[in-house]
XYZ file of C-alpha atoms in Angstrom:
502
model
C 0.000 0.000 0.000
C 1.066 3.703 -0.700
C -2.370 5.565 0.172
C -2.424 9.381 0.912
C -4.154 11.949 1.626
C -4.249 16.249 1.847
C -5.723 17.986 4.915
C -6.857 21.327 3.185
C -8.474 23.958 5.175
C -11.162 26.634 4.667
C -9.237 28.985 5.936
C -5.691 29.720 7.945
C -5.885 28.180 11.681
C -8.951 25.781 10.652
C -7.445 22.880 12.457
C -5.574 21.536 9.876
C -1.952 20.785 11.745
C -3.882 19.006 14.396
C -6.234 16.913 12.357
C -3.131 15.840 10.675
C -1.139 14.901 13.541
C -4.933 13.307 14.984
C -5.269 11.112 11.963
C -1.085 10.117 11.846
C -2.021 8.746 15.899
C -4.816 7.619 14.449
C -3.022 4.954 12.026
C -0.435 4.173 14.290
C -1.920 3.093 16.526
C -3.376 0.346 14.189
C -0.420 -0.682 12.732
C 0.070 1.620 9.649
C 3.211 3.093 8.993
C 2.499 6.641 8.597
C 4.660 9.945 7.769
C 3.248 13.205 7.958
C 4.191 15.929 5.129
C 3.756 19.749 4.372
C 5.133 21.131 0.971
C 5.378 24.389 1.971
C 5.504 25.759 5.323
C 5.611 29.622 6.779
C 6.022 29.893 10.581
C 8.492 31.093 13.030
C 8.167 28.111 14.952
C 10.849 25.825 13.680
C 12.958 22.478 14.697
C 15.945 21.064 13.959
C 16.168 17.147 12.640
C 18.906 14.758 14.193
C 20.830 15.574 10.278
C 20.669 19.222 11.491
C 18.053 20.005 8.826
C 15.072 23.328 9.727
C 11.854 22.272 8.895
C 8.140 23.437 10.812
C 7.627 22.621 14.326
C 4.049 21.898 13.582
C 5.677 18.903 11.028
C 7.907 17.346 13.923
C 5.304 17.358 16.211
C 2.918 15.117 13.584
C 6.238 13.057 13.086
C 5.920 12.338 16.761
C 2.111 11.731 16.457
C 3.025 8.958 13.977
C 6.157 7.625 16.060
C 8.464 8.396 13.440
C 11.573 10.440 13.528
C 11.031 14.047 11.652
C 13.582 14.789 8.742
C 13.505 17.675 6.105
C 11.581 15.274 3.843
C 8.424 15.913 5.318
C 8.817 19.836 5.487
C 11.203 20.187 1.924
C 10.237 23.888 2.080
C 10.220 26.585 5.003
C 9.606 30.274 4.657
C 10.352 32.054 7.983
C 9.034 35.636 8.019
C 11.344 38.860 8.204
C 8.581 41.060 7.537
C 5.616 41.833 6.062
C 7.042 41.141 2.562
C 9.976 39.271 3.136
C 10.558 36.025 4.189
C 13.449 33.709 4.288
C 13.321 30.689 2.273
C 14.858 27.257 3.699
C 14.826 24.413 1.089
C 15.580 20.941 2.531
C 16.660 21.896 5.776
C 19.203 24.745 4.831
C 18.729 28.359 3.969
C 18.965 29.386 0.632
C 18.541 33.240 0.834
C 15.937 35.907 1.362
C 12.833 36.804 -1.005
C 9.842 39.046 -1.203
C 6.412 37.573 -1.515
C 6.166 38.644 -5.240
C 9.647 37.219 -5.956
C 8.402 33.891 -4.823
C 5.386 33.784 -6.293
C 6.856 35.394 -8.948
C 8.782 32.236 -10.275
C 10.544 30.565 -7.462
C 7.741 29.179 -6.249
C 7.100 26.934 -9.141
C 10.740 25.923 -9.569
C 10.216 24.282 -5.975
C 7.548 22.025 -7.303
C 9.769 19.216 -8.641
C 11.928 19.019 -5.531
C 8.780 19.009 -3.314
C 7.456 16.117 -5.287
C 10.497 14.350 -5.419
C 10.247 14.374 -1.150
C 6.683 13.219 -1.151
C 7.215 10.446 -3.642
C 10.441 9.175 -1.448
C 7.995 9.330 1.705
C 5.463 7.761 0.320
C 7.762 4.855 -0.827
C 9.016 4.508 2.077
C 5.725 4.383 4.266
C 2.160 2.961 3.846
C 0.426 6.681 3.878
C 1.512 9.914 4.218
C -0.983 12.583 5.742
C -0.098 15.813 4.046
C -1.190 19.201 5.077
C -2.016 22.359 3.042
C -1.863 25.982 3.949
C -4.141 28.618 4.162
C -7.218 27.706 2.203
C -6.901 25.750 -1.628
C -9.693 28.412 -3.139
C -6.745 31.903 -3.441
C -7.424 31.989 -7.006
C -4.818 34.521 -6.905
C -2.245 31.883 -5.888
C -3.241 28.932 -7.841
C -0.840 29.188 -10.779
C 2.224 28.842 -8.428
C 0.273 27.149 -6.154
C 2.984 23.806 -4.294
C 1.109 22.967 -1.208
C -2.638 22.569 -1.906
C -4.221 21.813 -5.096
C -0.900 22.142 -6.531
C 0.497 19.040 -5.020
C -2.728 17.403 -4.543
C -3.953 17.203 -8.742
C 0.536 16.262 -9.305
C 0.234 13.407 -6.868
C -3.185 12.539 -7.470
C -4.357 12.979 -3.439
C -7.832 13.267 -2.431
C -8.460 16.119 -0.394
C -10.342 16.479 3.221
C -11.590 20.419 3.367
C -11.080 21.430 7.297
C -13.426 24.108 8.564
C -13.965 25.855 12.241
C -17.405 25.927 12.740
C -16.690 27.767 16.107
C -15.752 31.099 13.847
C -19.420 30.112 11.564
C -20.301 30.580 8.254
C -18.607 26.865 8.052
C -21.716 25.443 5.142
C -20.859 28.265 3.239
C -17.165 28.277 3.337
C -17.644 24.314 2.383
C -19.487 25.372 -0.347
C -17.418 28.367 -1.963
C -14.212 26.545 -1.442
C -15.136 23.935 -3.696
C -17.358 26.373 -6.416
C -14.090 28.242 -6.342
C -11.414 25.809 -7.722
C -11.548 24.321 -11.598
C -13.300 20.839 -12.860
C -10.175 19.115 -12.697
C -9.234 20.767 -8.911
C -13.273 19.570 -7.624
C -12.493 16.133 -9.166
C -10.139 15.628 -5.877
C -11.995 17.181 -3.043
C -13.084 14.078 -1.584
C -15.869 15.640 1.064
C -15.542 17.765 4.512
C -14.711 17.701 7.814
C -15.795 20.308 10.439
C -13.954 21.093 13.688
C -14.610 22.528 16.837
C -18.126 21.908 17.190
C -20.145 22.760 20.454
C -23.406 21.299 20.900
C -25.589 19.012 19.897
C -24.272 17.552 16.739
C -27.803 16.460 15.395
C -29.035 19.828 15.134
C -26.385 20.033 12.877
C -27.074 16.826 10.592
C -29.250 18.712 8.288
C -27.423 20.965 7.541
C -24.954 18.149 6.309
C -27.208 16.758 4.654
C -28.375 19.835 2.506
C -24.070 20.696 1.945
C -24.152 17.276 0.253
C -27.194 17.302 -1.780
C -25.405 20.835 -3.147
C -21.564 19.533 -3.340
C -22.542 15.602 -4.201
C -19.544 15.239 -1.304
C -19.956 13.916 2.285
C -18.723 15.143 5.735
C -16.509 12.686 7.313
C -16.534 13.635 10.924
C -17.674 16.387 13.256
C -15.093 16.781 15.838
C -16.047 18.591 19.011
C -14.395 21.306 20.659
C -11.427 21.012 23.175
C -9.836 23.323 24.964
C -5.695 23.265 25.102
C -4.939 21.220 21.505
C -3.377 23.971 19.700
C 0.191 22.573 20.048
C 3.366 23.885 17.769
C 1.352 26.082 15.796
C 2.285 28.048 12.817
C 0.979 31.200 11.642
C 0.692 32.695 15.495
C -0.290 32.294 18.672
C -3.626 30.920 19.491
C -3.690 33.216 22.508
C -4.468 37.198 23.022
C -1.629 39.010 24.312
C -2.247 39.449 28.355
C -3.772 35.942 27.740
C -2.682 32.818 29.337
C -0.503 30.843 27.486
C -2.053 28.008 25.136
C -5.419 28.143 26.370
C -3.934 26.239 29.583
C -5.401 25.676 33.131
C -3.127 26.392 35.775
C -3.085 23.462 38.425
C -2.611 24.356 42.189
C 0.869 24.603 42.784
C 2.544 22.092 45.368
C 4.352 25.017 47.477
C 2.079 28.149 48.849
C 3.239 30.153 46.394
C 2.308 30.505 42.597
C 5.278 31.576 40.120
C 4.173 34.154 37.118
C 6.037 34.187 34.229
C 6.034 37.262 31.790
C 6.768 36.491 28.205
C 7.722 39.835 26.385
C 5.798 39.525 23.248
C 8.806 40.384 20.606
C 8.288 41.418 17.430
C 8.650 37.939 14.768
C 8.787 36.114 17.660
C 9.841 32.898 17.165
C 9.933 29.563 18.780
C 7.652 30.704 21.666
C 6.803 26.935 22.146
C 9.913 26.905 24.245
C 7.217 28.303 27.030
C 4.796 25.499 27.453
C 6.793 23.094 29.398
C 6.781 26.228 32.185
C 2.856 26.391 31.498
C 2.926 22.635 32.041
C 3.891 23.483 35.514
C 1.507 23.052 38.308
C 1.111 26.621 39.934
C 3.262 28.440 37.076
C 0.949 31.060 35.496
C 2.753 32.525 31.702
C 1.490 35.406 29.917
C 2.404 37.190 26.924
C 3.160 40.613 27.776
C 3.376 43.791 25.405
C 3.444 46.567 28.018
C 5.986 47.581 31.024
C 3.511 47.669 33.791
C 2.938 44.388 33.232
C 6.710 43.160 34.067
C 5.584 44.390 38.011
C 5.059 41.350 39.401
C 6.332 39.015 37.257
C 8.725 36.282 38.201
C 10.488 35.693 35.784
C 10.957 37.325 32.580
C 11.408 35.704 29.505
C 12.804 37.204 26.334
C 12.194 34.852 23.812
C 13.767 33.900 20.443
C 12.905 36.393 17.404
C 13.654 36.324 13.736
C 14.397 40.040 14.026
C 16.810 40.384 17.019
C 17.648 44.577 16.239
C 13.411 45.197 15.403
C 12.908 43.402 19.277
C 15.638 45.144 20.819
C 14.209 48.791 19.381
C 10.761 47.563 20.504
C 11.453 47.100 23.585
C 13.165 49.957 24.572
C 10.257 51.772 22.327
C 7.278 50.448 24.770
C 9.803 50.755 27.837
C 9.929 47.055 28.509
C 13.961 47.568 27.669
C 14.162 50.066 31.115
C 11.285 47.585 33.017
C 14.065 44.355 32.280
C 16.694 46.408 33.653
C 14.973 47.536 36.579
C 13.719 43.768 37.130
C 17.791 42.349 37.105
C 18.373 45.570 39.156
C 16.609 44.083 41.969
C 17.451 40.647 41.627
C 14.458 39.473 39.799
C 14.902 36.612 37.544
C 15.463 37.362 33.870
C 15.537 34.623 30.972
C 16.965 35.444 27.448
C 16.181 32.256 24.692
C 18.558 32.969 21.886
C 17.344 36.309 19.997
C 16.387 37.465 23.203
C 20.182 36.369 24.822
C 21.427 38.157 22.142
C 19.542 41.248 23.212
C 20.765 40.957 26.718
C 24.470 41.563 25.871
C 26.965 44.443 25.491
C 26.423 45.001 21.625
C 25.651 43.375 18.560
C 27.025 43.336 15.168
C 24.663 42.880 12.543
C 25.416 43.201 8.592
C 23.134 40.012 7.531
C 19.642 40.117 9.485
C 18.697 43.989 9.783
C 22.086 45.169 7.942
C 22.128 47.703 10.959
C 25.988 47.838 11.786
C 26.549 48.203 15.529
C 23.729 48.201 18.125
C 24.349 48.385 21.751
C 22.375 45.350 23.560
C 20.973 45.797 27.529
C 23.975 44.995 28.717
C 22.787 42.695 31.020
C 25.074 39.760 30.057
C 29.109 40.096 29.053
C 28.421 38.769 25.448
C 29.352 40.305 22.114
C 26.709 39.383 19.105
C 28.231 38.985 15.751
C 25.745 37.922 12.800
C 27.187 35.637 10.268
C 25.507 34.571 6.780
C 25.690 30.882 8.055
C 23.543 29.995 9.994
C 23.423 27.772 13.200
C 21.549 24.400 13.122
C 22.282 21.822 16.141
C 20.865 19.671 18.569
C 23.527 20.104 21.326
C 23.253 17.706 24.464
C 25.166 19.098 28.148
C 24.916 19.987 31.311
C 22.970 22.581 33.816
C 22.091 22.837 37.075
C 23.597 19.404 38.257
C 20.681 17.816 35.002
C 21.068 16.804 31.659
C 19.789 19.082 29.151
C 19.582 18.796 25.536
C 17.773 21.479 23.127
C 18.551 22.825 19.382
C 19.771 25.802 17.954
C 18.877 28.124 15.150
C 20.236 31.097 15.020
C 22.718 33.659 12.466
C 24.112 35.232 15.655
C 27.697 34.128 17.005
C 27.898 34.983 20.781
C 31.238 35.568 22.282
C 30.878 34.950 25.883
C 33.483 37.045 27.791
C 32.476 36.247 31.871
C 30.008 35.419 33.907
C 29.071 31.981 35.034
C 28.795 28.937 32.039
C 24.705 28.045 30.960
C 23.962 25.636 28.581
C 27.122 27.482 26.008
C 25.180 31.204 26.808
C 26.254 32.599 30.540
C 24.406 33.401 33.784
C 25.044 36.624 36.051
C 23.010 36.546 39.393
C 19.592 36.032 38.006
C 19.900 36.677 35.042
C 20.229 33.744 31.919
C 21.214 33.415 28.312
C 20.953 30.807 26.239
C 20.661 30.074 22.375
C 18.876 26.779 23.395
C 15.745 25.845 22.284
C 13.414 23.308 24.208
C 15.831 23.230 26.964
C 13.146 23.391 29.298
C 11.248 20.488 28.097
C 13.969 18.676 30.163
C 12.124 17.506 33.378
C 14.910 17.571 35.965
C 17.062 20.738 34.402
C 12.855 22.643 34.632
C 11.967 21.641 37.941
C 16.021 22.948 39.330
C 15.921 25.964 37.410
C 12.171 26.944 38.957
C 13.988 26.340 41.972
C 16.803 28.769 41.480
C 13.752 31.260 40.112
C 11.979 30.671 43.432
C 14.561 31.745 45.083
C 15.627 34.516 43.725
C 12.233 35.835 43.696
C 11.568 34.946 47.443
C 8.924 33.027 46.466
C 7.886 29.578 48.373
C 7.410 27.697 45.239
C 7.666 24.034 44.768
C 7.841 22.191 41.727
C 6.062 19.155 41.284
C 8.291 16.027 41.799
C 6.142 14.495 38.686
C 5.604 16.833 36.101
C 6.934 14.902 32.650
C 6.543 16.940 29.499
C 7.428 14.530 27.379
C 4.066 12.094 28.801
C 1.779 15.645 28.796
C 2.853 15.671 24.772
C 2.006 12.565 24.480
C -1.497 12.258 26.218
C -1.964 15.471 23.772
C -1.244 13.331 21.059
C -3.529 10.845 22.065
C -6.222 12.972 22.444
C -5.716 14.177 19.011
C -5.924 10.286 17.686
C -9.056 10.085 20.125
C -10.830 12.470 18.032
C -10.356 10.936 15.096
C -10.993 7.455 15.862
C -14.149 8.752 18.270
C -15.762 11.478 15.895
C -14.791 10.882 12.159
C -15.799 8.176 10.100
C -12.655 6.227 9.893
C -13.660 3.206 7.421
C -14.718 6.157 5.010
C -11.380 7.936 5.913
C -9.397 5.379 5.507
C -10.669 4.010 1.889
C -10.433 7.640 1.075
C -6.720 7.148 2.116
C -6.246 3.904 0.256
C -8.014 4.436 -2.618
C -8.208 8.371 -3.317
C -11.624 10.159 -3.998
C -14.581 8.645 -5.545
C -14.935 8.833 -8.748
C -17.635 10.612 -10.382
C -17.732 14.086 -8.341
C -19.822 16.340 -9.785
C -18.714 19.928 -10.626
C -19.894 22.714 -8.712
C -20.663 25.903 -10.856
C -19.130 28.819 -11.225
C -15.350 26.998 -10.902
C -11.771 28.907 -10.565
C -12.068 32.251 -12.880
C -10.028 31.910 -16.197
């Protein structure tokens, strides 16, 4: 067997990352070797393989839902934002150079489509499905023509399509409807039916309505999956929170001590990687927030300044909103500070910078005896050490070189008093090195704190994985779903007037 299928969505943040990691658990667990796969990817949240390969962290995280190890096969092509028209294009795991929006679509875009085919055939002859993902919705008729990651890929590789749409923001029948009426005949021929997500209710009040979307689309809804609260894990395109929101829609347990800890996360311009936060939010009695405003640093904890893809725009942003003055004031009083690789580059002396924001020499906080040079190579490792008496390991991804001239040694960054640098990623995700860290933040915020002696990330992932898989195999209609996998869409869809414009 070497089924497959394309999770498209009605719109961006429809659900389609999770449903794809929910349906890769899913087949697992019943025996089916299963890879997930995303063409084309643009997020700030990335990983880094064990070849030292960047894909999307959304794509490692289905690579775990299907107990498989991720590699830059199942994310070929990356595009990490810069700004709002730039964006820097990793192919295979390695950066290849920066490019405006109408560069890319302009050309490049369609060069990539052989090489991303090329990675989907090799995955798909290696495993018994692949469970690929689109992005944004398959109905931009102004991106079809250089389209590579919805009906691009799906009409080259002959994949049947499952249409994702979040019924929770309504107008879900219609969006159903006008994604398919918007493609071509040959694009419909592959839409296989619809799936809706995030339902509340009572899901036969909705049935008729199903039934009327396929007496007017000839195609079928597969599953109604209900709403839950805290699945939203490695996303893409932003967070799924409010800033001043709790992180990740999370509920904070009681904490074991009498104290709670709050954790302020200084919402950064291109701020990337913030996933490196939810194994503190895993925390019983830790409370994170995103933060975009000084007064809100008051009674914070610990501060975290997190990783960026624009280290010079954060650094100017926060000394614009006077978060820059409200960090120094909270080291000044020996208040725990955290900087996660752009933002330990924005705690030290200076920075050099002629390849990210071409802006010469900056001065950092100078918080942290470090020197920042920016080279055109960038940093891709999964590094493995020491910290706080616990083994740690984490990845890096960064341009900037850090020259570390004092202080005490922290995971290769440095530590003064309370304060912390680090270009590790997902160093925190390591049980023992979070729980004696919290400790040392306790502390120095004379807090009586007390992590729990049980917390493991790694299981909380995994019973989030489950979940996912739960909703599939509970709510969708998995004999139809899987046929659909095994044997593509039925034949015989009719066409839905008025089709993709000439």
């Amino acid at each position: 067997m070497s089924g497959g299928l394309l999770v498209a969505g009605t719109t961006s943040d429809a659900g389609k990352s999770v449903v794809t990691a929910g349906i890769c658990r899913w087949l697992v667990r019943h025996g089916v070797k299963v890879a997930p796969f995303k063409a084309q990817n643009m997020s700030l949240n990335s990983f880094v393989t064990r070849e030292g390969a960047e894909i999307g962290r959304a794509q490692a995280m289905q690579a775990q839902a299907a107990r498989v190890e991720p590699t830059a096969l199942m994310n070929p092509v990356l595009l990490k934002p810069g700004s709002d028209r730039s964006s820097q294009v990793v192919l295979m795991g390695r950066p290849v150079g920066e490019m405006t929006a109408r560069g890319y679509h302009g050309g490049r875009q369609e060069a990539l489509l052989t090489t991303v085919l090329d990675c989907l055939a090799e995955l798909r002859g290696t495993y018994d499905a692949v469970i690929c993902e689109g992005a944004g919705s398959p109905a931009e008729i102004n991106l079809r023509r250089t389209d590579i990651v919805n009906m691009g890929i799906a009409r080259n590789a002959r994949l049947p399509v499952l249409v994702v749409g979040d019924i929770d923001r309504g107008g879900v029948f219609a969006s159903f409807f006008g994604t398919v009426a918007l493609l071509s005949r040959e694009d419909q021929e592959f839409v296989a039916g619809f799936l809706v997500n995030k339902f509340r209710g009572d899901v036969s009040l909705l049935e008729p309505g199903l039934d009327m979307l396929h007496g007017l689309t000839g195609r079928r809804t597969y599953g109604v999956l209900p709403f839950r609260h805290g699945l939203g894990i490695d996303e893409e395109d932003g967070l799924r929170v409010s800033l001043r929101g709790a992180v990740r829609e999370s509920q904070v347990a009681s904490p074991v001590g009498e104290d709670v800890l709050r954790v302020a996360v200084c919402a950064i311009p291109l701020m990337s990687n913030f996933t490196d936060v939810d194994a503190l939010a895993a925390e019983p009695g830790v409370v994170v927030r995103f933060v975009d405003r000084a007064e809100e640093l008051a009674d914070a904890d610990l501060v975290v300044v997190p990783g960026t893809r624009g280290t010079v725009k954060a650094l100017e942003w926060l000394r614009e909103r006077g978060l820059a003055d409200a960090i120094l004031r909270q080291a000044a009083e020996g208040r725990p500070v955290l900087g996660i690789c752009g933002g330990f580059q924005v705690l030290g002396e200076h920075i050099e910078d002629e390849v990210e924001s071409r802006a010469g020499h900056v001065d950092g906080l100078g918080l942290l005896p470090v020197r920042v040079r920016f080279a055109r190579e960038k940093t891709l490792t999964r590094p493995v050490g020491e910290a706080l008496g616990e083994h740690v390991e984490g990845y890096e991804i960064h341009h900037g070189v850090a020259e570390v001239m004092g202080g005490e040694s922290f995971l290769d960054g440095c530590r003064v008093g309370a304060v912390w640098g680090t270009h590790w990623h997902g160093s925190l995700e390591a049980d023992g090195f979070r729980r004696a860290f919290l400790r040392e933040v306790a502390a120095a915020a004379g807090r009586r704190f007390v992590p729990a002696a049980d917390t493991s990330f790694a299981a909380l992932r995994e019973e989030q994985l489950d979940r996912l898989g739960d909703l599939i195999e509970e709510h969708a209609d998995t004999d139809a779903l899987w046929r659909l996998i095994e044997s593509g869409a039925p034949q015989g869809l009719p066409f839905i007037p008025p089709g993709a414009p000439a």
